[in-house]
Short mmCIF file of C-alpha atoms and ligand atoms in Angstrom, two decimals:
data_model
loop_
_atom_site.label_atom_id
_atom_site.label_comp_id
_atom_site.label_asym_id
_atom_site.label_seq_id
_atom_site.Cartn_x
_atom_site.Cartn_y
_atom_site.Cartn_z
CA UNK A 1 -26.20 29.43 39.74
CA UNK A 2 -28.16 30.76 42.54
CA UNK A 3 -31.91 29.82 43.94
CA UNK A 4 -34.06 31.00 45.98
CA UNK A 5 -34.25 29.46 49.62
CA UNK A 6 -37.94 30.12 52.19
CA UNK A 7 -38.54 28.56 55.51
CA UNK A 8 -42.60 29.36 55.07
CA UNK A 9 -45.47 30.41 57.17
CA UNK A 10 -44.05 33.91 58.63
CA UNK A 11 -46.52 36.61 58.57
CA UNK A 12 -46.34 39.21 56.43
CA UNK A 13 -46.70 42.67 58.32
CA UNK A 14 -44.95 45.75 57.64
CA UNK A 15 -44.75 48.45 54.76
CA UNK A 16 -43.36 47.97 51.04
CA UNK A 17 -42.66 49.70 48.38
CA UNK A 18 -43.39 49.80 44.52
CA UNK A 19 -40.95 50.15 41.94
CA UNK A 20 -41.52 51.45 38.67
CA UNK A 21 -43.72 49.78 36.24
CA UNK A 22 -41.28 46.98 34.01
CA UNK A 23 -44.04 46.77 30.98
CA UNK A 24 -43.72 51.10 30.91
CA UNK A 25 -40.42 51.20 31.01
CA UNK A 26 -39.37 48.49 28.43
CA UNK A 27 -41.82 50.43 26.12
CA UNK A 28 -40.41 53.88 27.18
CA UNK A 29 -37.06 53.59 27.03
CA UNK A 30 -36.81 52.58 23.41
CA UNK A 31 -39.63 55.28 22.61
CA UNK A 32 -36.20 57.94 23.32
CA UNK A 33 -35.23 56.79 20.00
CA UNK A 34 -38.04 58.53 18.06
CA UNK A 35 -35.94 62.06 19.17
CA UNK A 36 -32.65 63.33 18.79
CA UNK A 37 -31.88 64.71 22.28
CA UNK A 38 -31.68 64.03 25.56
CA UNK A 39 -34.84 62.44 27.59
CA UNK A 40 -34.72 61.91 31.61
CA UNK A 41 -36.64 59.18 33.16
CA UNK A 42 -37.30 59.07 36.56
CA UNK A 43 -38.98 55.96 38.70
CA UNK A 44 -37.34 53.33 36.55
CA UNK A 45 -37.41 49.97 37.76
CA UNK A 46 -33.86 48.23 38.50
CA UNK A 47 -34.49 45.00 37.07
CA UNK A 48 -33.01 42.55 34.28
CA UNK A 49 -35.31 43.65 31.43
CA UNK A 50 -34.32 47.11 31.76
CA UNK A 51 -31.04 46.66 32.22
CA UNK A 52 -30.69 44.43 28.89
CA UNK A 53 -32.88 47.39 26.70
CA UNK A 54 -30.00 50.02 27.89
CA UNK A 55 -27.54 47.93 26.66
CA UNK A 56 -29.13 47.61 23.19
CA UNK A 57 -29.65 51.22 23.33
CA UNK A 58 -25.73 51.86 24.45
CA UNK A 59 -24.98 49.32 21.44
CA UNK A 60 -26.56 51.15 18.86
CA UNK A 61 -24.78 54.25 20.11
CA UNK A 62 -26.94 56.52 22.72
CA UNK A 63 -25.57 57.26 25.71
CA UNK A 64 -26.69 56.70 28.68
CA UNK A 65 -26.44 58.27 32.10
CA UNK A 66 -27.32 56.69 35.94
CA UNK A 67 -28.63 59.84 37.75
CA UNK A 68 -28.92 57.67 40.65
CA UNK A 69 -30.70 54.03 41.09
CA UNK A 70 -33.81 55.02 39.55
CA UNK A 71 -33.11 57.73 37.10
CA UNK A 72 -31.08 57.99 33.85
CA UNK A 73 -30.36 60.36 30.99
CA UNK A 74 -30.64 59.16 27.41
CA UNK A 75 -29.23 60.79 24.65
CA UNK A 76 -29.64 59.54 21.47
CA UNK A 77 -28.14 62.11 19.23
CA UNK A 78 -25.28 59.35 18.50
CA UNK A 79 -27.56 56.40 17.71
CA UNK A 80 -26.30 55.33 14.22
CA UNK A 81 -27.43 52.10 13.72
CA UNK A 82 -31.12 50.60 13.22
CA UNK A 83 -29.92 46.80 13.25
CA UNK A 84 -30.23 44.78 16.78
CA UNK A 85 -28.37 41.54 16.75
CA UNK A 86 -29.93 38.26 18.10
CA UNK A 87 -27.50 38.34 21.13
CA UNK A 88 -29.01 41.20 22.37
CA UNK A 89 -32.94 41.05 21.07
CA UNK A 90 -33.19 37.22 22.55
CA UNK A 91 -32.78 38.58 26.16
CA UNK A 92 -36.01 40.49 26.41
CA UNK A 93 -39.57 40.18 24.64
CA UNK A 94 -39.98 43.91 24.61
CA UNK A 95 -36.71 44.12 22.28
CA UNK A 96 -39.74 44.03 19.64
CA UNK A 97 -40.40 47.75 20.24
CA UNK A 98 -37.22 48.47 18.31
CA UNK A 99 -38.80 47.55 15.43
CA UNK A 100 -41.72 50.84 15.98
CA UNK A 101 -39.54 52.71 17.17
CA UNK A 102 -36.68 52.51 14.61
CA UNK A 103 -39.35 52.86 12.10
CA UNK A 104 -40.29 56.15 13.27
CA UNK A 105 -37.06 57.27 13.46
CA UNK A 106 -35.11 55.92 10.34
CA UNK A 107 -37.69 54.44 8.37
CA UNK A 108 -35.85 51.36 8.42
CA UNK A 109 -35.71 48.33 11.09
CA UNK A 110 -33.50 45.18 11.33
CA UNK A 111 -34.78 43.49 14.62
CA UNK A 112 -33.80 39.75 15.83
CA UNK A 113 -36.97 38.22 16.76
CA UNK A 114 -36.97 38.54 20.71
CA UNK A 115 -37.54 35.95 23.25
CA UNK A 116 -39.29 36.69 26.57
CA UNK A 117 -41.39 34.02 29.05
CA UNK A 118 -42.55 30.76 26.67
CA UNK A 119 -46.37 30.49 27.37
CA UNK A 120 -47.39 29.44 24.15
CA UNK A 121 -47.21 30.78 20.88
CA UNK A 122 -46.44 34.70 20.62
CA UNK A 123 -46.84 35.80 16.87
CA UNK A 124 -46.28 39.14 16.04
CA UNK A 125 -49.02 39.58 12.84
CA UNK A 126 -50.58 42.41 14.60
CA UNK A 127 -47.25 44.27 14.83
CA UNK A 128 -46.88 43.46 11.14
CA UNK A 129 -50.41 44.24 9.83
CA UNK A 130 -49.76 47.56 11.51
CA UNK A 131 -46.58 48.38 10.24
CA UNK A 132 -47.73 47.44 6.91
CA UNK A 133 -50.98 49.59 7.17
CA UNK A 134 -48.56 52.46 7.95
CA UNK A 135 -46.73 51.92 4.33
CA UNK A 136 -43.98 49.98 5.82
CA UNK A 137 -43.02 46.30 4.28
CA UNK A 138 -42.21 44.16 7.11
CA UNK A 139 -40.99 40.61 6.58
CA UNK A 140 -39.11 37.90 8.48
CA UNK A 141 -35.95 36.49 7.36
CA UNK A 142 -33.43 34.59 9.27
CA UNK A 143 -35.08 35.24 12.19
CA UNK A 144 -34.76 38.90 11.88
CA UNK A 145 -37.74 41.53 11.20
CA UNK A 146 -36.82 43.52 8.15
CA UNK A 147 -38.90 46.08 8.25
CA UNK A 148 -38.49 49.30 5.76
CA UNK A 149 -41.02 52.85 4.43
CA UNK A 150 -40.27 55.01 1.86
CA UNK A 151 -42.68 56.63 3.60
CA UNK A 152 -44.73 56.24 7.14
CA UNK A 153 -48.40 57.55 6.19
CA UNK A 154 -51.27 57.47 9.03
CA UNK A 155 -54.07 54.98 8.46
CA UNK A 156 -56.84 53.28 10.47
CA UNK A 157 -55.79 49.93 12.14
CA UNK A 158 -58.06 47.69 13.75
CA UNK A 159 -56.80 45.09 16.04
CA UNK A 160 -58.39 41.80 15.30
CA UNK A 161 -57.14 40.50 19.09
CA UNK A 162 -56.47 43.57 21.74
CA UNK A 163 -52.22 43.37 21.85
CA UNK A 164 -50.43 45.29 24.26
CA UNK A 165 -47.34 44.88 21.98
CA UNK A 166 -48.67 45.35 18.38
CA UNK A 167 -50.74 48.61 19.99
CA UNK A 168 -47.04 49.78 21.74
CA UNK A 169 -45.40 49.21 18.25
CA UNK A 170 -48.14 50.78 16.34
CA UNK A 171 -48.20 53.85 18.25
CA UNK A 172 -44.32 54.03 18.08
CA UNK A 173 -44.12 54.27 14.42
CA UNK A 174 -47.37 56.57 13.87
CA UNK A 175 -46.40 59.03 16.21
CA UNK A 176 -44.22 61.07 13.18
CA UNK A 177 -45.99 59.24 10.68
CA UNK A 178 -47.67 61.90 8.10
CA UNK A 179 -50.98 62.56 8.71
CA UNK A 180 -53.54 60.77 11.32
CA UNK A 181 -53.71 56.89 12.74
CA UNK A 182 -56.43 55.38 14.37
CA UNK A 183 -56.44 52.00 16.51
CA UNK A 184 -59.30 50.37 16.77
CA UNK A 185 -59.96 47.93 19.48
CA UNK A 186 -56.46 49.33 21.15
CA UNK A 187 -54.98 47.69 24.35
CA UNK A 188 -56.03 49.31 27.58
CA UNK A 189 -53.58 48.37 29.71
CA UNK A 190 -51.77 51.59 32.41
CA UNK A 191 -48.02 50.96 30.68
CA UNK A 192 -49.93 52.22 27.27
CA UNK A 193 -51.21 55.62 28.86
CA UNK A 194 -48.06 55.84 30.55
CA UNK A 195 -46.14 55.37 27.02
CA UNK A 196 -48.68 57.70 25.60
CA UNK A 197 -47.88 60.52 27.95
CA UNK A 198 -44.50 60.13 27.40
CA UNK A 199 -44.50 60.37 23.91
CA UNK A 200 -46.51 63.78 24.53
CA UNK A 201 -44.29 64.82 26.74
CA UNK A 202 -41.58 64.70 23.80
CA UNK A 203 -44.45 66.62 21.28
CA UNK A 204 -46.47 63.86 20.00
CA UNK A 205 -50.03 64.00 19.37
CA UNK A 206 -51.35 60.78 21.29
CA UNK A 207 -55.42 61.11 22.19
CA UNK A 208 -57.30 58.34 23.71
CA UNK A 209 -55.04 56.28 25.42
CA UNK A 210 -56.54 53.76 28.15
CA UNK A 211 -59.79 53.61 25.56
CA UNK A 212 -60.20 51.32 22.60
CA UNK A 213 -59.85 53.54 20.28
CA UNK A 214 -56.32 55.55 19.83
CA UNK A 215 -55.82 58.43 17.55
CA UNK A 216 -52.52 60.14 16.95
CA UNK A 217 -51.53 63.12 14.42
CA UNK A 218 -48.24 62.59 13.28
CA UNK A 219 -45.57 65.56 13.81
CA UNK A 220 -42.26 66.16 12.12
CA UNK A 221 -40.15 66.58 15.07
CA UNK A 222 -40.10 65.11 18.57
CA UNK A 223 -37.41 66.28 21.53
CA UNK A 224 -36.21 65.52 24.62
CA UNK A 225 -38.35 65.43 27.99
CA UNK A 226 -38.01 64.50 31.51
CA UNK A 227 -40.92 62.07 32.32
CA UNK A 228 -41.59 59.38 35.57
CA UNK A 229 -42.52 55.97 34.67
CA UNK A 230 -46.27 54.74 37.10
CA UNK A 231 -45.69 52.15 39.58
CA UNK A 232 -45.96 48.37 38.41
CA UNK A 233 -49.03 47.07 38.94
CA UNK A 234 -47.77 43.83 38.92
CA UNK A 235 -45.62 43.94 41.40
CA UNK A 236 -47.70 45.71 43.37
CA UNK A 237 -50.47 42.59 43.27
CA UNK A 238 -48.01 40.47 43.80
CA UNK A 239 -47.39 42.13 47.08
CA UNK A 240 -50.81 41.84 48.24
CA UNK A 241 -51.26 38.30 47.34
CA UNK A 242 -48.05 37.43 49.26
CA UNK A 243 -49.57 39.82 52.54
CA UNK A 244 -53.20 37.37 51.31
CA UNK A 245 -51.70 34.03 51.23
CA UNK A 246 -49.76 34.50 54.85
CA UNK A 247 -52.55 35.52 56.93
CA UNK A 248 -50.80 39.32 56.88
CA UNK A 249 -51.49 42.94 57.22
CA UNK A 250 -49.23 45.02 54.80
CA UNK A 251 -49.54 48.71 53.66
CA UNK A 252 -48.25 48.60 50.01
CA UNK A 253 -47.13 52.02 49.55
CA UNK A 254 -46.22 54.19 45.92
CA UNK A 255 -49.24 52.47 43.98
CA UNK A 256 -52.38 53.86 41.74
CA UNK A 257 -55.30 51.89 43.27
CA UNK A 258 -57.13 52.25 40.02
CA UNK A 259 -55.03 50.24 38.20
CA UNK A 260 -55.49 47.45 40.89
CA UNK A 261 -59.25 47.61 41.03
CA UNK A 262 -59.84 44.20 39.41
CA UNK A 263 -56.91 42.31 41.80
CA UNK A 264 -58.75 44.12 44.91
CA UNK A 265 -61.99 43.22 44.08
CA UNK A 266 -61.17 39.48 43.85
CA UNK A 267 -59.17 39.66 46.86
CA UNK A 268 -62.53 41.18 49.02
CA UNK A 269 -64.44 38.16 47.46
CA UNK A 270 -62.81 35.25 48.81
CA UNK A 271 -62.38 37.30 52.08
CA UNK A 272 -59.63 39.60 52.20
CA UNK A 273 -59.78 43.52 53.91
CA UNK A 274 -58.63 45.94 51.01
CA UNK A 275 -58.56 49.51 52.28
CA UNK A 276 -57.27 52.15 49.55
CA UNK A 277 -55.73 55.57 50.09
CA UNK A 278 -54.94 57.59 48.29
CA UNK A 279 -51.03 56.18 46.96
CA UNK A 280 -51.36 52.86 48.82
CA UNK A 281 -53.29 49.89 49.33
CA UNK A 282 -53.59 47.80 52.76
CA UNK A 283 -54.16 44.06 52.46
CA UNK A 284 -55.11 42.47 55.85
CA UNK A 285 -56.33 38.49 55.62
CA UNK A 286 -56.77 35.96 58.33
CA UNK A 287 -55.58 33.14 55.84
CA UNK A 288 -58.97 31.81 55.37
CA UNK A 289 -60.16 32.19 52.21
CA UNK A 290 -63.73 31.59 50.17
CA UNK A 291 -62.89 29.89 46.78
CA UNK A 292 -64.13 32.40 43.78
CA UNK A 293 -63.67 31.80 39.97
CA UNK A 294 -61.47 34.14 38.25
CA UNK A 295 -61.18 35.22 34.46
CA UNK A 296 -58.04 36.94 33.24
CA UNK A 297 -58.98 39.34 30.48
CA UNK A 298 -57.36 42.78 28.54
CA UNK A 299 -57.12 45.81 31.00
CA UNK A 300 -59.65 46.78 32.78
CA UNK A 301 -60.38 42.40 33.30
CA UNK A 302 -58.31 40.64 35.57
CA UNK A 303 -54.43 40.90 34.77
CA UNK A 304 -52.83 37.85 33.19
CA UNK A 305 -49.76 38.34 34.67
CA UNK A 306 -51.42 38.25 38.17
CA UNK A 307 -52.56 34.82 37.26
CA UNK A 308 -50.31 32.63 38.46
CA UNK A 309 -50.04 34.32 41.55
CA UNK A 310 -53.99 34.43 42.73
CA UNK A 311 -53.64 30.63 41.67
CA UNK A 312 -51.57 29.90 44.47
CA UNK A 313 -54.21 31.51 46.79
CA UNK A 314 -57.00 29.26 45.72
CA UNK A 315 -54.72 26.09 45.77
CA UNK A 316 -55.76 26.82 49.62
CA UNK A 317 -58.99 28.43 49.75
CA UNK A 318 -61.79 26.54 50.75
CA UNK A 319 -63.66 24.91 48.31
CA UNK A 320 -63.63 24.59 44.22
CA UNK A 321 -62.25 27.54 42.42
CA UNK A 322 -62.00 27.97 38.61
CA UNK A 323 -59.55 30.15 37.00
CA UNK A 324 -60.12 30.44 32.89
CA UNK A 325 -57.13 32.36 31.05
CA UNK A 326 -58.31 34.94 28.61
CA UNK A 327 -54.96 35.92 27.27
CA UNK A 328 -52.60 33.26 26.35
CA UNK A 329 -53.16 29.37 25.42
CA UNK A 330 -50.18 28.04 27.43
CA UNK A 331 -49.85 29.71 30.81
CA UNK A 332 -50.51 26.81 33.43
CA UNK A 333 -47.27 25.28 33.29
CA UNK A 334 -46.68 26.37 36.62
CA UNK A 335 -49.25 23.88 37.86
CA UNK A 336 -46.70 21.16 37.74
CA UNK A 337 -44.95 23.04 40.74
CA UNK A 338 -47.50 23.61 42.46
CA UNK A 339 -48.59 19.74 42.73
CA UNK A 340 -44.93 19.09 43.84
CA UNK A 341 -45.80 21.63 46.84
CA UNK A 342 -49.33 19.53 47.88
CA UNK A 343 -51.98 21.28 45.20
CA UNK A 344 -54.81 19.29 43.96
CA UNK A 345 -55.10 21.27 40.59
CA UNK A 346 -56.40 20.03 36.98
CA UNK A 347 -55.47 21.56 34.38
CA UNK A 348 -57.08 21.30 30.58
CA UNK A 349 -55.96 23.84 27.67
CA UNK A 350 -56.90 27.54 29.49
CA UNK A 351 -59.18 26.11 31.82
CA UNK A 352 -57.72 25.46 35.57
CA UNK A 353 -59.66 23.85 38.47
CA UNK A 354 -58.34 24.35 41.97
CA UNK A 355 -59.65 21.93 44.37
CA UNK A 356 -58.59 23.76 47.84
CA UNK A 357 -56.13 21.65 50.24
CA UNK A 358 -55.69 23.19 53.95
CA UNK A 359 -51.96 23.73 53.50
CA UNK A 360 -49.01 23.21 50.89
CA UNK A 361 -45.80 21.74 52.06
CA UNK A 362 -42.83 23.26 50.82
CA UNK A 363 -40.51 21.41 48.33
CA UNK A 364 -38.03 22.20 45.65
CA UNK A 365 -39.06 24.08 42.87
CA UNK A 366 -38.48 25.77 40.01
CA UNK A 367 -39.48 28.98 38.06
CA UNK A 368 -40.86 28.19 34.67
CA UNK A 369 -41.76 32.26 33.96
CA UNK A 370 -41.26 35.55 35.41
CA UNK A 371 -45.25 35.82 37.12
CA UNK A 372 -44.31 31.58 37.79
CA UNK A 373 -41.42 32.39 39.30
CA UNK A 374 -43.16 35.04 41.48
CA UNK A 375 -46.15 32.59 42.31
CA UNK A 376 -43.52 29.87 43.85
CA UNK A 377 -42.45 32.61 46.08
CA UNK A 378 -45.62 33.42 47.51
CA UNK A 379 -46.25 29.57 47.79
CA UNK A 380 -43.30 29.13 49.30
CA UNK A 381 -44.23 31.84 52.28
CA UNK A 382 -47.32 30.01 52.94
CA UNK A 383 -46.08 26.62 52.78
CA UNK A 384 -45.52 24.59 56.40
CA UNK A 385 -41.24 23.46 55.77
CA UNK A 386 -38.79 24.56 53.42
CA UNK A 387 -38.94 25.51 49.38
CA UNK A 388 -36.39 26.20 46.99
CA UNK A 389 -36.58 27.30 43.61
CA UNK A 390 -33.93 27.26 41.07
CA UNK A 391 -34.17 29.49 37.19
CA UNK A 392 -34.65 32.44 39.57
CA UNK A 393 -33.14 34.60 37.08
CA UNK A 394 -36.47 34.93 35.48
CA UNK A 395 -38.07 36.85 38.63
CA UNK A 396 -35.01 38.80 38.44
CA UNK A 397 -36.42 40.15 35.20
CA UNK A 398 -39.16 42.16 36.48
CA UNK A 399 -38.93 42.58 40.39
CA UNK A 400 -36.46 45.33 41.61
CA UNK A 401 -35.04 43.88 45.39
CA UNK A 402 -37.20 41.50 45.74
CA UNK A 403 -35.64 39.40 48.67
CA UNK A 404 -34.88 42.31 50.69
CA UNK A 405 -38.88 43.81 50.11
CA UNK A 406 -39.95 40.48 51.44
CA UNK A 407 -37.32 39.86 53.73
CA UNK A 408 -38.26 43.51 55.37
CA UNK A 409 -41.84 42.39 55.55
CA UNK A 410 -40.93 38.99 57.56
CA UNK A 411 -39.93 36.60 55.40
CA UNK A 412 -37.73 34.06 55.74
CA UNK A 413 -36.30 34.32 52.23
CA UNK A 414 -32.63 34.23 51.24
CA UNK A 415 -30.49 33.65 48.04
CA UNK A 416 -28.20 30.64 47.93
CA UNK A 417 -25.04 29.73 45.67
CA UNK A 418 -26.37 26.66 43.70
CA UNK A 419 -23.03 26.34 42.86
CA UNK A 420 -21.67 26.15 46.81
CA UNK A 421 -24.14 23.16 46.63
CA UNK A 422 -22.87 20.74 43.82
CA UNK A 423 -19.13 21.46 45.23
CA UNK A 424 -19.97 20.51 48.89
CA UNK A 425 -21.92 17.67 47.80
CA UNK A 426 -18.93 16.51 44.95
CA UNK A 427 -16.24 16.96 48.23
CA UNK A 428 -18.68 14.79 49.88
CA UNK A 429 -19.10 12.01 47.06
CA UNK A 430 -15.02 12.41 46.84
C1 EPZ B 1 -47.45 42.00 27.08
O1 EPZ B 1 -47.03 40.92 26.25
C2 EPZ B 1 -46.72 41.85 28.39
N1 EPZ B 1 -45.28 41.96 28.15
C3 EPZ B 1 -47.04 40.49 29.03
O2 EPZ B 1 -46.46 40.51 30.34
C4 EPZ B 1 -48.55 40.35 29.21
O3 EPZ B 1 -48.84 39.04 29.62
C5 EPZ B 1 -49.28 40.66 27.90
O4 EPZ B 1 -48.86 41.92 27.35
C6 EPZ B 1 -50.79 40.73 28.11
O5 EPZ B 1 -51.08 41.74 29.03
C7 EPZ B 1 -44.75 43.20 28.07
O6 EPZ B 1 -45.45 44.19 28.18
C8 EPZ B 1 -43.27 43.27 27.84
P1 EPZ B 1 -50.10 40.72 23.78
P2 EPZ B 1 -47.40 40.93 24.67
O7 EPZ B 1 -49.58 41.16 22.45
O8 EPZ B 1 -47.44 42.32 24.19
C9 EPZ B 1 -51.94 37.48 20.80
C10 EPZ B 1 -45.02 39.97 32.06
O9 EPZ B 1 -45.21 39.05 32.87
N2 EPZ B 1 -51.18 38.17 19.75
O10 EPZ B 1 -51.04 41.63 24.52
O11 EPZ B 1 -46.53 39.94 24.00
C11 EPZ B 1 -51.03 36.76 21.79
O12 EPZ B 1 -50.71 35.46 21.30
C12 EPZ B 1 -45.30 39.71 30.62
O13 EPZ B 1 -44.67 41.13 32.36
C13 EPZ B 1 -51.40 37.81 18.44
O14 EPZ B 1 -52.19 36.92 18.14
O15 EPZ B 1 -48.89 40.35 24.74
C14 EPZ B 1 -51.88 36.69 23.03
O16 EPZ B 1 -52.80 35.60 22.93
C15 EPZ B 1 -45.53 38.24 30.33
N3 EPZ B 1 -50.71 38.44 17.46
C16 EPZ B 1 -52.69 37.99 22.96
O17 EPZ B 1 -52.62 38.44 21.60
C17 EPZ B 1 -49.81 39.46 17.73
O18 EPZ B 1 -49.23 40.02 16.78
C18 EPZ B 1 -52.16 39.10 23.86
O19 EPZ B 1 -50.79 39.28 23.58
C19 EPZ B 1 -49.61 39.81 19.09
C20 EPZ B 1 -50.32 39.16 20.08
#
């Protein structure tokens, strides 16, 4: 098994570039299904979680294409089955936008429940209550989603908690639904506009989309399209923290500044330079930083998944900083990791307090998430001595290249054969 190695405190300088969005593309790609022709997509992200919804898509008999790295063709004219086995759904939490989209195209879903990164409970009544408001029955059996219409028929949902999923899997089985569906209190989030202009693109009527409030007029008929996916915003703050926490100056090129508005703005107020252009951002710090309190909310709030990684920031900013999660009830495991590396952090329920030390030290590690895993990479690059961090399969998930990105910005950052390890040291024992 491999893990990451760093030798920390090189500073980031240099140019980088943004993939394609991963929470867009796992939402796009099974979105083909709702047509029976061919769909290009261009900008896609190479990573894990895209990789493992092609295969699912290949399994129930599209075919699919590589145009090059970042483009494929999907045809879907051969897809002849609307059951996805446990084996594949467990790989991915997005596998759950089968369910939508196999609704909308068959009327009939069999979906394994999925996995994805364990933060605390992830229920999926939202998806239900929807599917059930469109005249589906939905129910959970042997840890499968059985969900089945005679007949999809529009209808007004509200959302009693914003959910980017439920709204993704609403919108994927109203889209040929008959007649009109409105979501109330809809998630806001860029990968839902960018899902709603695809499904334009293929002849839906999507209105609304990045507003609370999404209203779509179902059609009979959707076809192919050729479409390119946004950049991730994740990745993209994850790049600025990582120019942040090592005293850098980075130009973080193929990004929509809008969407990181929030991540900027907290950035400038613990003392970071942010200067936007027009498809790139420049971070420049002097690795001093003011300690600020930080909320993570629903798009257009501060990004969840950017959460662990602004944490590492504050482990070493000066002062007392609070960070409150908005979005999930479990997502400070990390915390553990960082106190290995020299944090003085207490955590209680959602509620984090970051007392700021002057430096971390680096130590071995280990990725308990994807945004975790990313988070003990930027610690690692700002830590005095050497980390390592093992389960790196889960940053492998969701960001395309990252060891050469980081590598070409300065970073002494390399992969290493876990496996090399536990041989040399056996010989040795032997
Ligand atoms: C998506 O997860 C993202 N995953 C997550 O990013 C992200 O953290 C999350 O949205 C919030 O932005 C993908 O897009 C593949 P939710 P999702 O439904 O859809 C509760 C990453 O790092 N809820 O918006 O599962 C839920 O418990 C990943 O890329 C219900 O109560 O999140 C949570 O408290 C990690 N019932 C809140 O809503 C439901 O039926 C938001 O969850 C659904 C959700």
């Amino acid at each position: 098994m491999e893990k990451l190695v760093i030798h920390g405190g090189n500073r980031l300088s240099g140019e980088v570039e943004i993939s394609g969005a991963k929470n867009a593309a796992v939402a796009i790609i099974p979105a083909t299904l709702l047509c029976q022709d061919v769909c290009r997509i261009e900008n896609i992200p190479n990573i894990s979680d895209v990789s493992c919804m092609i295969k699912i898509l290949n399994n129930m008999g599209a075919s699919i294409r590589m145009i090059n790295k970042h483009a494929i063709e999907i045809d879907t004219r051969g897809v002849n089955s609307y059951i996805v086995p446990y084996e594949m759904a467990k790989k991915l939490r997005a596998s759950y936008y089968l369910i939508g989209a196999l609704l909308g195209r068959f009327k009939r879903a069999k979906v394994a429940l999925p996995g994805g990164c364990n933060f605390g409970v992830r229920p999926i009544d939202l998806h239900i209550k929807g599917f059930e408001l469109l005249g589906a029955t939905a129910t959970v059996e042997n840890a499968m989603i059985n969900a089945y219409a005679d007949t999809l028929i529009g209808s007004a949902v509200y959302m009693d908690k914003v959910s980017v999923g439920a709204t993704i899997n609403i919108m994927l089985a109203a889209v040929k639904a008959r007649g009109l569906t409105i979501i109330e209190n809809a998630a806001k989030e860029p990968h839902i506009v960018d899902l709603a202009n695809f499904l334009n693109a293929m002849g839906a009527d999507v209105r609304g989309a990045g507003t609370d409030v999404i209203k779509i007029h179902g059609v009979k008929e959707l076809h192919g399209c050729t479409y390119s996916i946004i950049p991730d915003q994740i990745e993209a703050g994850t790049y600025m923290l990582a120019a942040a926490v090592t005293g850098g100056d980075v130009l973080i090129k193929n990004v929509i500044p809008k969407h990181l508005e929030s991540i900027s703005a907290k950035l400038i107020e613990c003392g970071v330079m942010i200067t936007e252009y027009d498809e790139s951002i420049r971070v420049e710090s002097n690795g001093k930083f003011k300690h600020i309190n930080v909320k993570t909310m629903p798009h257009p709030g501060f990004p969840t998944d950017m959460q662990p990684q602004i944490s590492v920031l504050l482990s070493i900013a000066n002062g007392t900083s609070i960070v409150s999660e908005g979005v999930w009830d479990n997502r400070f495991r990390y915390a553990d990791q960082l106190i290995r590396m020299g944090a003085n952090v207490q955590v209680d329920g959602t509620i984090a307090v970051f007392q700021g030390v002057s430096e971390l030290t680096g130590a071995p590690v280990r990725a308990d998430d994807l945004r975790a895993g990313a988070a003990m990479i930027i610690a690692g690059l700002c830590a005095r001595g050497t980390t390592e961090i093992e389960d790196i399969d889960y940053i492998d998930r969701g960001y395309e290249n990252y060891v050469e990105k980081f590598r070409e910005l300065g970073a002494d950052i390399y992969r290493k054969n876990f496996a090399d390890d536990e041989e040399n040291k056996n010989h040795a024992a032997g």
